[in-house]
Short mmCIF file of C-alpha atoms in Angstrom, two decimals:
data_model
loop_
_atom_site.label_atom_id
_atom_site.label_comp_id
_atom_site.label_asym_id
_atom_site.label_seq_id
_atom_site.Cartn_x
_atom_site.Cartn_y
_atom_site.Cartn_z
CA UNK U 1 -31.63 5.11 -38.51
CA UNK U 2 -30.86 8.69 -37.95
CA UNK U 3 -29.29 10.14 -34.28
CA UNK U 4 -31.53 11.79 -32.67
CA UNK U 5 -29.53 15.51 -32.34
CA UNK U 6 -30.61 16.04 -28.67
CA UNK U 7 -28.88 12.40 -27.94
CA UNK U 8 -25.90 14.02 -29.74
CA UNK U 9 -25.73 17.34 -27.94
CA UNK U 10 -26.53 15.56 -24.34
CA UNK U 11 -23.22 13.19 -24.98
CA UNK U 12 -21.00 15.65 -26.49
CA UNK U 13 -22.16 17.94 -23.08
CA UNK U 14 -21.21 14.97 -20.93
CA UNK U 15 -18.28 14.26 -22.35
CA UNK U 16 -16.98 17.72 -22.59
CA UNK U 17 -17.62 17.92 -18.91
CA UNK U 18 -15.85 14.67 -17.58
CA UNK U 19 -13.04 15.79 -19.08
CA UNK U 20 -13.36 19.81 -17.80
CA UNK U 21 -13.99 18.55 -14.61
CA UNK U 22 -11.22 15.96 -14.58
CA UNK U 23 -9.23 19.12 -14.89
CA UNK U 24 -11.23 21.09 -12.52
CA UNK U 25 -10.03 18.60 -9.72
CA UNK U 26 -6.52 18.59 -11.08
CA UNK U 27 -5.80 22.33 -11.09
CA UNK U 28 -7.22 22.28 -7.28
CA UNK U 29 -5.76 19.64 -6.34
CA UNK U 30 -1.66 19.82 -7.69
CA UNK U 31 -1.85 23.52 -6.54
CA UNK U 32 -1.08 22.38 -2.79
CA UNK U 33 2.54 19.78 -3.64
CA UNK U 34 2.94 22.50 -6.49
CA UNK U 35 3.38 25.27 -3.67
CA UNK U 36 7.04 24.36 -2.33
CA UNK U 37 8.11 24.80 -6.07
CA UNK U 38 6.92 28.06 -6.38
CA UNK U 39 8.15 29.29 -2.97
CA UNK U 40 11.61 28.19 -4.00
CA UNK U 41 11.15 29.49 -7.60
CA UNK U 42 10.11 32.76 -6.36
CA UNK U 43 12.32 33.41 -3.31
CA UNK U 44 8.95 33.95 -1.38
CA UNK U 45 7.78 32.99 2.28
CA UNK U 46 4.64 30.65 2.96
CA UNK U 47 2.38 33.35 3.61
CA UNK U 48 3.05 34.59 0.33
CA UNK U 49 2.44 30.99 -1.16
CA UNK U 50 -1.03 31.14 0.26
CA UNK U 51 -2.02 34.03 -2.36
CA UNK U 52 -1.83 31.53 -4.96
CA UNK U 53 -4.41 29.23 -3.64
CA UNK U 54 -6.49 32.34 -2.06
CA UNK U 55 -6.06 33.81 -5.72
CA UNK U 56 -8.13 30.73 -7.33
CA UNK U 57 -10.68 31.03 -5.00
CA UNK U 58 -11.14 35.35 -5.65
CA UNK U 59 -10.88 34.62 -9.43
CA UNK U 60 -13.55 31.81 -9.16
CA UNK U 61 -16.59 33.34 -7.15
CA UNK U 62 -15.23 36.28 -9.55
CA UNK U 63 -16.42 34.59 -12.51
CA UNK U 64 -19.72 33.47 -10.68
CA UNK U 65 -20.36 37.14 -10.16
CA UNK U 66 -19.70 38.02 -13.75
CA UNK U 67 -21.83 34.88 -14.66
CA UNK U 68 -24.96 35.93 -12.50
CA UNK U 69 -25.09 39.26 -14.56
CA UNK U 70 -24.26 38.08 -18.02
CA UNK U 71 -24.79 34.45 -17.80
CA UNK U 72 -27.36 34.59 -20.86
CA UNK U 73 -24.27 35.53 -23.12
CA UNK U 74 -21.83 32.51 -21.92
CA UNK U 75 -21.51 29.43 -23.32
CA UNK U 76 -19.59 26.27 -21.90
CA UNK U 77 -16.60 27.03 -24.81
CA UNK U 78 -16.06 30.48 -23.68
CA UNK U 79 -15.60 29.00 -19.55
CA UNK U 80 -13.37 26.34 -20.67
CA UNK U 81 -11.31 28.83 -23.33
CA UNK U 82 -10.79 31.18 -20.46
CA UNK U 83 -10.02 28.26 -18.39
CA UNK U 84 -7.83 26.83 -20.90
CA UNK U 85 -5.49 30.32 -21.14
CA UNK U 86 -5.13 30.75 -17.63
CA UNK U 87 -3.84 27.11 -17.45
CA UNK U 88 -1.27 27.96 -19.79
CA UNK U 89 -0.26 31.13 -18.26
CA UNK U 90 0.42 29.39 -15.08
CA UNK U 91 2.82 27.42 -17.23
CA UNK U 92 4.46 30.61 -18.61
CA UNK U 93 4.49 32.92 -15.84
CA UNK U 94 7.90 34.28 -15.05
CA UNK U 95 7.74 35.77 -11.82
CA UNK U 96 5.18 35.59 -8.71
CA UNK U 97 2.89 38.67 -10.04
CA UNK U 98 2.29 36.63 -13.27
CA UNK U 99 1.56 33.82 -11.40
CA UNK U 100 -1.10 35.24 -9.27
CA UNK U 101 -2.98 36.66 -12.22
CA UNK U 102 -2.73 33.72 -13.78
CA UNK U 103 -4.35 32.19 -10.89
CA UNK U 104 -7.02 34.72 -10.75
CA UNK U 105 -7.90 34.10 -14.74
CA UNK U 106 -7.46 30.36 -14.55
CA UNK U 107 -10.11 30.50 -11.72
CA UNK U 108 -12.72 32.94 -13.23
CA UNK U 109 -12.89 30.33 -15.79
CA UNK U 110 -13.03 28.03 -13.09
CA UNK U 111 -15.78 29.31 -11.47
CA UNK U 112 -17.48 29.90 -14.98
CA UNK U 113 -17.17 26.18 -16.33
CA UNK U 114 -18.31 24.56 -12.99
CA UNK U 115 -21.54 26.86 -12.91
CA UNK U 116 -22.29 26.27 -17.18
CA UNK U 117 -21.95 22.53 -16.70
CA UNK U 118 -23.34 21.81 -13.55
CA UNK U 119 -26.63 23.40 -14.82
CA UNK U 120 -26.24 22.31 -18.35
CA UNK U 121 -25.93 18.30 -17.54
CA UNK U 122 -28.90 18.49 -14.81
CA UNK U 123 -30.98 20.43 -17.22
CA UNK U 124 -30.25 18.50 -20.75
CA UNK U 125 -30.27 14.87 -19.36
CA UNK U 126 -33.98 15.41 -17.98
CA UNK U 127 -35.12 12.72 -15.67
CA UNK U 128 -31.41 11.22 -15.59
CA UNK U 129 -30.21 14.78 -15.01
CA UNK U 130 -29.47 14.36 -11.18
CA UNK U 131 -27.83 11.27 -11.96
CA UNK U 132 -25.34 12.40 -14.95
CA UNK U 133 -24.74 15.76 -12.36
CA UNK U 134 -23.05 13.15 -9.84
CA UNK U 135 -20.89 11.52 -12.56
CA UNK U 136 -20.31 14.76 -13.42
CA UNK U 137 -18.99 15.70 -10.17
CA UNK U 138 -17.19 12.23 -9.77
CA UNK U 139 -14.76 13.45 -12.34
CA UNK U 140 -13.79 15.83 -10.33
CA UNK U 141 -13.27 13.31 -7.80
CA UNK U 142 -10.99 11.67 -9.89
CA UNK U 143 -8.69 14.37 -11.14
CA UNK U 144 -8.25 15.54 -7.72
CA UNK U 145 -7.07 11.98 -6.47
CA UNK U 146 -4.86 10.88 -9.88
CA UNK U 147 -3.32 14.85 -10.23
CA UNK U 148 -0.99 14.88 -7.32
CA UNK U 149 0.28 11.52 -7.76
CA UNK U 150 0.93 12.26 -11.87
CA UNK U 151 2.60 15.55 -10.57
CA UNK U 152 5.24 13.81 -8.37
CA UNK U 153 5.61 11.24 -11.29
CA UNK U 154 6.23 14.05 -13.88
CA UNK U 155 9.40 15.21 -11.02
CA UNK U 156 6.89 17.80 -9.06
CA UNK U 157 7.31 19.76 -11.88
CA UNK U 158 4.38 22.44 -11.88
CA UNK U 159 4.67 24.48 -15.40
CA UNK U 160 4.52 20.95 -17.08
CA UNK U 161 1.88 19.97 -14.94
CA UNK U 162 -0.53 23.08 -16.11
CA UNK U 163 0.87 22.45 -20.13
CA UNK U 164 -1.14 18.85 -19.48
CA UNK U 165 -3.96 20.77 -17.99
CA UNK U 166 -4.43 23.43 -20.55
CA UNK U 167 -4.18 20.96 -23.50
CA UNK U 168 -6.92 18.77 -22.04
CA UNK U 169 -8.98 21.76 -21.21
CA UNK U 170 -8.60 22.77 -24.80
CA UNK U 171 -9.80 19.70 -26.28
CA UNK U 172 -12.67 20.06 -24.08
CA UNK U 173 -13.32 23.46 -25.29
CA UNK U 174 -13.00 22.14 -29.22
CA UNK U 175 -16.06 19.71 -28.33
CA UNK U 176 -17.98 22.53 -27.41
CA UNK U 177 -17.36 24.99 -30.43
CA UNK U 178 -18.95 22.16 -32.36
CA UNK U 179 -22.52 23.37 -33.84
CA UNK U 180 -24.94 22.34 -31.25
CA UNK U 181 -28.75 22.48 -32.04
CA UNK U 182 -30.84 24.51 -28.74
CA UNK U 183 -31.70 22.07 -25.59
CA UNK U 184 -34.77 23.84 -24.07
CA UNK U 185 -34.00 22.85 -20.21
CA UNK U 186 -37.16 23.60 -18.70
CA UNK U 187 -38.90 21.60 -21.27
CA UNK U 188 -36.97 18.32 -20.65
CA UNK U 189 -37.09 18.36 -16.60
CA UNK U 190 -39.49 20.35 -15.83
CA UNK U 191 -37.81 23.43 -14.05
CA UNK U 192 -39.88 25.87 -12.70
CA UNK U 193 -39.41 29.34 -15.14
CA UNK U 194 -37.00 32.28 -13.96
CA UNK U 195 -35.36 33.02 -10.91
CA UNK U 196 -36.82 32.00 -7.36
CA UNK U 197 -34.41 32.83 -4.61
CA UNK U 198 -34.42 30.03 -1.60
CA UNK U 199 -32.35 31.26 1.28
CA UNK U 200 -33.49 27.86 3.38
CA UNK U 201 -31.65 25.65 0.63
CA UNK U 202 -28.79 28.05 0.07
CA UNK U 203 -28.52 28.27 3.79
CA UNK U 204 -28.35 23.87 3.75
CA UNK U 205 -26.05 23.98 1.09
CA UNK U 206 -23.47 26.14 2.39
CA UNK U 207 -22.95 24.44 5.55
CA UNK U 208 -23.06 20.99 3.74
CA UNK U 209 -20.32 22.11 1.75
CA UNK U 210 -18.60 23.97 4.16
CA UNK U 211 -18.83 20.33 6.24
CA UNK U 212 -17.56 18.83 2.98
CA UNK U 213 -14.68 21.20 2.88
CA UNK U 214 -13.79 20.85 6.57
CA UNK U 215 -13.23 17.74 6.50
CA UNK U 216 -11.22 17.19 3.75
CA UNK U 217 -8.61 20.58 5.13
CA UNK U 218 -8.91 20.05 9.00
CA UNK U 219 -9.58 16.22 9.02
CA UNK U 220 -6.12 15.19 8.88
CA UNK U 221 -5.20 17.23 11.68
CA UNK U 222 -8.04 16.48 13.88
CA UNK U 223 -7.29 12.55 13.45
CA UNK U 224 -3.76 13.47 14.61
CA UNK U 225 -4.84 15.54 17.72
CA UNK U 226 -6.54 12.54 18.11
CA UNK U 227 -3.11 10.24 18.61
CA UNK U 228 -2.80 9.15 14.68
CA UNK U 229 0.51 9.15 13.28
CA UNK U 230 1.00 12.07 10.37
CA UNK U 231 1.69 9.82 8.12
CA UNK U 232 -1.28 7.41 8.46
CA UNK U 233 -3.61 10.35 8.90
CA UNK U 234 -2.37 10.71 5.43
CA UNK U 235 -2.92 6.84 4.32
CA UNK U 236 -6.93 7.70 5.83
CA UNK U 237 -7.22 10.61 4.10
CA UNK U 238 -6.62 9.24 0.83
CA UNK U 239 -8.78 6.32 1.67
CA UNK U 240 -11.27 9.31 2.25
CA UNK U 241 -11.16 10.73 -0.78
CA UNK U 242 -11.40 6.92 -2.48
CA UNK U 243 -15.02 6.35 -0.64
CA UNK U 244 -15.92 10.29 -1.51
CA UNK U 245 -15.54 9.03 -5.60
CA UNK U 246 -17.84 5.78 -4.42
CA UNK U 247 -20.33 7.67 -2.95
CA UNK U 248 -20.70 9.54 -6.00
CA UNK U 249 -20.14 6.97 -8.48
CA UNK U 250 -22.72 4.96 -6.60
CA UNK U 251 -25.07 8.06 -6.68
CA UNK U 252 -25.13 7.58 -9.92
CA UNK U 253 -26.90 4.78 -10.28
CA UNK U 254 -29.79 5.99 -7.65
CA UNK U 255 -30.13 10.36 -7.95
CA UNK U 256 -32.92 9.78 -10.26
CA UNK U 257 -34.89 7.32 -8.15
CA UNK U 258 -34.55 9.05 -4.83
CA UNK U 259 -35.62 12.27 -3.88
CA UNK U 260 -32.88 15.01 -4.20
CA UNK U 261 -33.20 16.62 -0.64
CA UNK U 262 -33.16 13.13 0.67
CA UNK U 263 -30.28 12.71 -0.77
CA UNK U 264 -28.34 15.64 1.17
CA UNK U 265 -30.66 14.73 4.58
CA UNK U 266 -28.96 10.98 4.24
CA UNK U 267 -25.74 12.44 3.58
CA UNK U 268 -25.86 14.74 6.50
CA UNK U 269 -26.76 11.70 9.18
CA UNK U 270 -24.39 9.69 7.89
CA UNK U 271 -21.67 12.01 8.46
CA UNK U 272 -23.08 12.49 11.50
CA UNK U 273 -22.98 9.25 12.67
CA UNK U 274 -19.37 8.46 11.18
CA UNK U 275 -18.37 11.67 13.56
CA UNK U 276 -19.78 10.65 16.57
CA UNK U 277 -18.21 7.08 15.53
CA UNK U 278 -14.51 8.66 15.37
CA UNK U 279 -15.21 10.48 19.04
CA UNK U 280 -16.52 7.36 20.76
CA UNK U 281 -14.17 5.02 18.88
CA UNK U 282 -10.76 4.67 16.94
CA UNK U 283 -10.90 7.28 13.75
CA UNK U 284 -8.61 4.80 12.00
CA UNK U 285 -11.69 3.05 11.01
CA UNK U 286 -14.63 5.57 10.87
CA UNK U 287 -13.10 8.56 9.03
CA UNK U 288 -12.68 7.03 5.35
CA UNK U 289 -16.16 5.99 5.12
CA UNK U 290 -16.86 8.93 5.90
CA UNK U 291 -16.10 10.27 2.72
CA UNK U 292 -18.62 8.37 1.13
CA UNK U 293 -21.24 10.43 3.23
CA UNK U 294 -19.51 13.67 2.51
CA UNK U 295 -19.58 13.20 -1.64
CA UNK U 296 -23.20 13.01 -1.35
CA UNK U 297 -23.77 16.21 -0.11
CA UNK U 298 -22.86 18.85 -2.78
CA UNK U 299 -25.16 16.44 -5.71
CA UNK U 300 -28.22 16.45 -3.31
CA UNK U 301 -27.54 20.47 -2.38
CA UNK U 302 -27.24 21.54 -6.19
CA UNK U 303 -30.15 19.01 -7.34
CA UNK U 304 -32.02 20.41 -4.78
CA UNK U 305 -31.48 23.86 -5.72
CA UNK U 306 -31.71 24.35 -8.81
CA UNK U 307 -34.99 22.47 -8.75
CA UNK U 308 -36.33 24.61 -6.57
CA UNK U 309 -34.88 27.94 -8.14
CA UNK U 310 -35.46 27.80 -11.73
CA UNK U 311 -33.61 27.36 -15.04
CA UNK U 312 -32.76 31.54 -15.23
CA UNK U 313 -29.14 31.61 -15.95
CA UNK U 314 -28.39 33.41 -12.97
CA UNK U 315 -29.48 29.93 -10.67
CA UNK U 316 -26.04 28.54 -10.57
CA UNK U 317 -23.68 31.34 -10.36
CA UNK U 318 -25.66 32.10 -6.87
CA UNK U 319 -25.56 27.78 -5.76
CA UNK U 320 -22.09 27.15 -6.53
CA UNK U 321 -21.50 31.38 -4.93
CA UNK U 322 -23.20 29.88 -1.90
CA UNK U 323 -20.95 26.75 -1.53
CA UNK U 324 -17.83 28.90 -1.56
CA UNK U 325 -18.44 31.51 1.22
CA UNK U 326 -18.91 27.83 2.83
CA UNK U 327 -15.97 26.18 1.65
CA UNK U 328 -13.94 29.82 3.07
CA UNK U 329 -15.69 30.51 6.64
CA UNK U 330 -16.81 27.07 7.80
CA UNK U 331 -13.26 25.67 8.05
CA UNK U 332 -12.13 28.91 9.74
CA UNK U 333 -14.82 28.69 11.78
CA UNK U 334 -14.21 25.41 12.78
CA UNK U 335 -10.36 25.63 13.11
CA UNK U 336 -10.82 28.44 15.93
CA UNK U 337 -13.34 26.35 17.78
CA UNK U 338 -12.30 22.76 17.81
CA UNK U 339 -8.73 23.32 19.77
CA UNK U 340 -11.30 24.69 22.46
CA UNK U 341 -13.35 21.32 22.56
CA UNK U 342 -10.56 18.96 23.47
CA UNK U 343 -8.65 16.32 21.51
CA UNK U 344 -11.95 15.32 19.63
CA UNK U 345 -13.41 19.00 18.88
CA UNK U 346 -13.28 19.00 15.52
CA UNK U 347 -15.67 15.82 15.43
CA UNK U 348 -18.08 16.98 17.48
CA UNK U 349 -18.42 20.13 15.57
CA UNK U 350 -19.23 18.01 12.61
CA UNK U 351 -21.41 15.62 14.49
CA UNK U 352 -23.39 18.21 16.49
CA UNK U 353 -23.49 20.18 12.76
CA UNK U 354 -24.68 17.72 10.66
CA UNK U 355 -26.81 16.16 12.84
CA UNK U 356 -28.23 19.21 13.27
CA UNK U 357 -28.13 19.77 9.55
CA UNK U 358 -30.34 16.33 9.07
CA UNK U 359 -32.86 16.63 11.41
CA UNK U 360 -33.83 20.75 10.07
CA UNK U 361 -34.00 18.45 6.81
CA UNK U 362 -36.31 15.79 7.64
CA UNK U 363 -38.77 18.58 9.84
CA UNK U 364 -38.89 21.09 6.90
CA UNK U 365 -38.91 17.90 3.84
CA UNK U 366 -42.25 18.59 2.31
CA UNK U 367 -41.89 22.09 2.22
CA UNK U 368 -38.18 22.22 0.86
CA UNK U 369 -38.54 19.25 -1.65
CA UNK U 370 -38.96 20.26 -4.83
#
C-alpha cells in the first residue's frame, strides 16, 4: 500500500523538530554552568559574561526580524544550517569577540528555527496541529533539563558541549534537505489567509511568557527570600522544570480537544492559584506544580495566535518577537518591584498578574477565541 507523501513530510517535520528543539533547550540551557568556564578562559569579569547570554537573545529576535521580511524565502534547513554553524563556532572560538559573534549567529538561527517549526508543525498536522506544537515544545523541555547535567558529566567542558550540539543540529538539518512535496497549511487547518495583526493576543502572550520566564529566573530567589535553603530552592526548581515537561507532555494528549485560549486562561489561574498557595503557605510544596501551570502557557498563547493571525509567513516571527520583549522586561520588571512587597513580593506579583491575566481571558473568550 503506498505512503501517503503528506504522512511522510508531517513525520520527517516532527522529527526534525524534536530533535532541533532538543537542541534549542540545550544551547539555552548549558550557556548558564558554561559561563564560569568562559570567564576563566577569557580573563573576563561577570558583567562581561552576561554579553554572552544577552548576545543569544539580540541574535535571536535578530533572526525573527530578518524572518518577518523574508520569511517566504526560508526554509526549516536553512534555520537549522545557520543554527548548526554557529554551534560549531562556539566550539572554535578563540577569544571572547569570537565567542560573542558566535553567540549572535548561533541565535539568529535560533530565533529562525523556533519561528519555521513552531508554525510548520501547527500548520501541517491539521486538527492534531496544537497537539504535535506541545510535543514540539516538550522537547525543548527536555534538552533544557538533560543539557546541564550531560555538561557536568562531559567535565563542564563547554567547546565539547556545542561539538554535540552542532552535530545533532546537523542531522536535523540533513532531514530537512530531503525532497519534500508542498503542505498547503491553510488547507489542512483551516487558517484564516494573510496577515491579521491582534495586539489583544500579543498583549496575553507576552505577559504569559514573561510570567513563564519569571519564574523560572527569579523563582529560586524569591523561595529563598522566603526562608528556603539555596540549595533546596535548587532541588524545587528542578522539580519545577520536571512538572513544566508534564504539563506539556500531558497537553499533548488534550490541545486538540480543548479550546486553545482556554488552554492559556487555565494556565493563567492555575498559576495563580499555586502563587497565592506559596504566599499563604510553605513554597516547598506549591512552587513545583507550578510548573505544570506555567508549560501550558506559551502552547495555548502560540495556538491561539496564529489561529487568529493567519498562515502569512510573517505570523510567527511577530508571536515568538512578542514572547521575547516578555521574556526581557517582565523579569526586570518584576525584580525591581518584588524586594518592595516584602518577603513574598515576587508571588504576589505573579498571583495578582495572572489572575489578572485569567479573568481579562474568560471576559473577552468569545471574542478572542479563534
Amino acid at each position: 500500500m503506498p505512503v501517503d507523501p503528506k504522512t511522510t513530510v508531517r513525520w520527517s517535520l516532527l522529527a526534525a523538530g524534536l530533535l532541533a528543539f532538543f537542541m534549542l533547550g540545550a544551547g539555552q540551557s548549558v550557556m548558564g554552568p558554561a559561563l564560569p568556564v568562559f570567564q576563566q578562559r577569557f580573563a573576563i569579569g561577570g558583567a562581561a559574561a552576561g554579553w554572552l547570554i544577552s548576545s543569544l537573545a539580540m541574535g535571536s529576535f535578530a533572526g525573527l526580524v530578518v524572518l518577518y521580511f523574508y520569511g517566504r524565502f526560508a526554509t526549516p534547513a536553512l534555520a537549522l544550517l545557520v543554527m548548526t554553524v554557529g554551534a560549531l563556532a562556539i566550539a572554535l572560538s578563540p577569544n571572547f569577540a569570537a565567542t560573542i559573534a558566535a553567540c549572535i549567529l548561533f541565535g539568529f538561527g535560533y530565533g529562525c528555527v523556533a519561528a519555521q517549526f513552531n508554525a510548520r508543525i501547527f500548520a501541517v498536522f491539521g486538527q492534531r496541529g496544537p497537539s504535535m506544537l506541545s510535543l514540539l515544545n516538550a522537547g525543548y523541555s527536555v534538552g533544557a533539563i538533560f543539557a546541564p547535567l550531560l555538561f557536568v558529566a562531559l567535565g563542564s567542558r563547554p567547546n565539547l558541549m556545542f561539538v554535540i550540539i552542532a552535530g545533532l543540529t546537523g542531522l536535523a538539518t540533513l532531514v530537512m534537505m530531503r525532497p519534500q512535496p508542498a503542505v498547503t497549511p491553510a488547507t489542512e487547518i483551516g487558517l484564516p489567509k494573510g496577515f491579521r495583526f491582534s495586539f489583544p493576543i500579543l498583549i496575553f502572550g507576552l505577559i504569559a511568557v514573561g510570567v513563564e520566564v519569571s519564574l523560572t529566573g527569579l523563582g529560586p530567589s524569591a523561595m529563598i527570600r522566603a526562608g528556603v535553603a539555596d540549595a533546596h530552592a535548587a532541588e524545587l526548581l528542578s522539580a519545577f522544570f520536571v512538572a513544566f515537561l508534564i504539563g506539556r507532555l500531558g497537553l499533548t494528549l488534550l490541545a486538540d480537544r480543548v479550546p486553545s485560549f482556554a488552554v492559556l486562561i487555565a494556565a493563567a489561574l492555575l498559576t495563580a492559584a499555586c502563587s497565592f498557595a506559596c504566599i499563604w503557605f510553605d513554597p516547598t510544596w506549591f512552587f513545583p506544580p507550578m510548573g505544570a501551570a506555567a508549560g501550558l502557557l506559551f502552547p495555548g498563547y502560540f495556538v491561539t495566535a496564529a489561529a487568529r493571525m493567519g498562515n502569512d509567513s510573517r505570523v510567527s516571527p511577530v508571536i515568538l518577537a512578542t514572547t521575547q520583549i516578555g521574556a526581557v522586561t517582565f523579569p526586570l520588571l518584576i525584580a525591581q518591584l518584588a524586594p518592595m512587597m516584602g518577603e513574598r513580593g515576587f508571588f504576589w506579583l505573579i498571583a495578582l498578574t495572572t489572575t489578572a491575566l485569567g479573568l481579562v481571558g474568560l471576559v473577552s473568550f468569545r471574542r478572542l477565541q479563534p
